[in-house]
XYZ file of C-alpha atoms in Angstrom:
173
model
C 40.457 -21.568 22.792
C 36.930 -22.123 23.770
C 35.817 -18.949 25.614
C 34.591 -15.787 24.125
C 31.398 -14.818 22.549
C 30.457 -16.926 19.721
C 28.164 -14.341 17.946
C 30.851 -11.534 18.175
C 33.599 -13.879 16.728
C 31.469 -15.445 13.900
C 30.246 -11.419 13.168
C 34.081 -10.812 13.011
C 34.708 -13.666 10.731
C 31.835 -12.637 8.600
C 33.511 -8.835 8.343
C 36.600 -9.905 7.806
C 35.552 -12.198 5.004
C 33.456 -9.391 3.399
C 36.494 -6.796 3.402
C 38.974 -9.265 2.221
C 37.079 -10.811 -0.755
C 34.958 -7.380 -1.523
C 37.707 -4.810 -1.332
C 39.208 -5.651 -4.598
C 36.395 -6.990 -6.450
C 35.252 -5.374 -9.716
C 38.226 -3.529 -9.882
C 40.188 -5.347 -12.984
C 38.958 -6.269 -16.414
C 38.002 -9.590 -17.512
C 41.261 -11.418 -17.645
C 39.936 -14.737 -19.705
C 37.525 -15.469 -22.144
C 35.219 -17.510 -19.944
C 34.654 -14.092 -17.669
C 33.846 -12.207 -20.815
C 31.688 -14.870 -21.928
C 29.598 -15.083 -18.428
C 29.287 -11.320 -18.731
C 28.459 -11.155 -22.477
C 25.515 -14.116 -21.494
C 24.197 -11.700 -18.647
C 24.111 -8.525 -21.184
C 22.359 -10.684 -23.287
C 19.738 -11.612 -21.007
C 19.370 -8.096 -20.037
C 19.045 -6.537 -23.824
C 17.054 -9.590 -24.671
C 14.829 -9.929 -21.727
C 15.007 -13.871 -22.669
C 16.069 -15.321 -19.667
C 15.410 -18.767 -19.917
C 17.792 -19.085 -22.840
C 20.612 -16.762 -23.166
C 22.192 -16.378 -26.642
C 25.852 -16.097 -27.745
C 26.377 -15.110 -31.177
C 22.754 -15.559 -31.896
C 23.192 -19.097 -30.906
C 21.173 -20.666 -27.738
C 23.820 -21.265 -24.854
C 22.950 -24.249 -23.099
C 26.510 -25.590 -21.997
C 26.621 -24.507 -18.246
C 24.084 -23.612 -15.473
C 22.272 -20.742 -16.338
C 21.850 -19.476 -12.900
C 24.877 -17.588 -12.647
C 24.568 -15.272 -15.486
C 21.066 -14.750 -14.268
C 22.494 -13.435 -11.360
C 24.980 -11.610 -13.034
C 22.073 -10.076 -15.179
C 19.848 -9.589 -11.889
C 22.794 -7.469 -10.098
C 23.271 -5.496 -13.282
C 19.371 -4.986 -13.799
C 19.392 -1.384 -12.026
C 22.416 0.043 -14.077
C 21.014 -1.085 -17.546
C 24.096 -2.908 -18.415
C 27.018 -5.485 -17.524
C 30.208 -3.895 -16.099
C 33.609 -5.519 -14.455
C 31.668 -4.267 -11.215
C 28.424 -5.469 -11.566
C 29.794 -9.048 -12.807
C 31.804 -9.302 -9.809
C 29.107 -8.690 -7.624
C 27.708 -12.499 -7.628
C 31.273 -14.386 -7.062
C 31.728 -12.125 -4.061
C 28.514 -13.253 -2.336
C 28.740 -16.838 -3.266
C 32.159 -16.588 -1.789
C 30.561 -15.296 1.437
C 27.983 -17.714 1.397
C 30.449 -20.475 1.058
C 32.669 -19.165 4.007
C 28.970 -19.058 6.070
C 28.454 -22.526 4.839
C 31.756 -23.894 5.962
C 31.141 -22.203 9.569
C 28.036 -23.645 9.731
C 29.597 -27.575 8.871
C 32.199 -26.951 11.440
C 29.853 -25.685 14.019
C 27.695 -28.419 13.571
C 30.429 -31.224 13.814
C 32.871 -29.821 16.253
C 31.709 -26.582 17.856
C 31.501 -23.053 17.331
C 34.952 -22.103 17.675
C 36.018 -24.614 14.932
C 33.477 -23.002 12.466
C 35.018 -19.934 13.202
C 38.498 -21.250 12.525
C 37.388 -23.222 9.084
C 36.046 -20.123 7.852
C 38.994 -18.012 8.627
C 40.945 -20.830 6.971
C 38.495 -20.801 3.701
C 38.672 -17.048 3.596
C 42.431 -17.045 3.091
C 42.999 -19.633 1.135
C 44.817 -18.180 -2.116
C 42.574 -20.293 -4.689
C 39.152 -19.421 -2.793
C 40.476 -15.779 -2.814
C 41.392 -15.524 -6.229
C 38.469 -17.482 -7.590
C 35.997 -15.091 -5.631
C 37.393 -12.051 -7.809
C 36.660 -14.021 -10.874
C 33.549 -14.107 -13.123
C 33.017 -17.604 -13.139
C 30.208 -20.050 -11.696
C 33.039 -21.974 -9.603
C 32.204 -20.075 -6.242
C 28.537 -20.336 -6.930
C 28.628 -24.039 -7.356
C 30.754 -24.399 -4.362
C 28.709 -22.804 -2.187
C 25.386 -24.578 -3.192
C 27.555 -27.760 -2.660
C 28.678 -26.770 0.748
C 25.158 -25.954 2.038
C 23.965 -29.074 0.629
C 26.672 -30.980 2.637
C 25.568 -29.183 5.837
C 21.587 -30.066 5.508
C 22.668 -33.760 4.445
C 24.286 -33.459 7.877
C 21.261 -31.768 9.542
C 19.367 -34.327 8.189
C 21.262 -37.473 9.226
C 21.509 -35.837 12.737
C 17.777 -35.327 12.922
C 17.178 -39.292 11.756
C 16.766 -38.158 8.447
C 13.806 -35.750 9.107
C 12.019 -34.401 5.608
C 12.525 -30.975 6.164
C 16.245 -31.068 6.075
C 16.147 -33.535 2.987
C 14.336 -31.505 1.557
C 16.629 -28.573 1.598
C 19.814 -30.616 0.681
C 18.005 -31.800 -2.701
C 16.808 -27.784 -3.134
C 20.766 -27.118 -3.104
C 21.782 -29.954 -5.085
C 19.097 -28.734 -7.826
């Protein structure tokens, strides 16, 4: 099928993705020690106001990239504390950004209809759905890598233009 309005289909997939991913988010307690660790790191940033290096049990936490728990802290800032609901927002947003990236790659390589189908496939994949509800940095990393691939493809198609390459390297960074 190649007919119809591309914008309507794309918007439909984005809205469906938002519903599928966001409705159950934040409705369960942290299941693993990893989830609790990222919530505690975000809470530490909020309490101490030290955004550069978070601490866990009074020790600097330098194990993983800090962007994820910075995002958890930033989303929780208006509420003054990290909760299951506020900590679930960054993975949901990262999941949606990843779906948009997959759709963009599909559209770039094979057309808008392929992008729509690729987005639907990703959002209905059980592992992606499950990961979008865990307070872990995996989907944020995935989203950055998907968009890095998109911009690398754009750079290649533009004769290795500087602009797309800069965005590619920015996504990798």
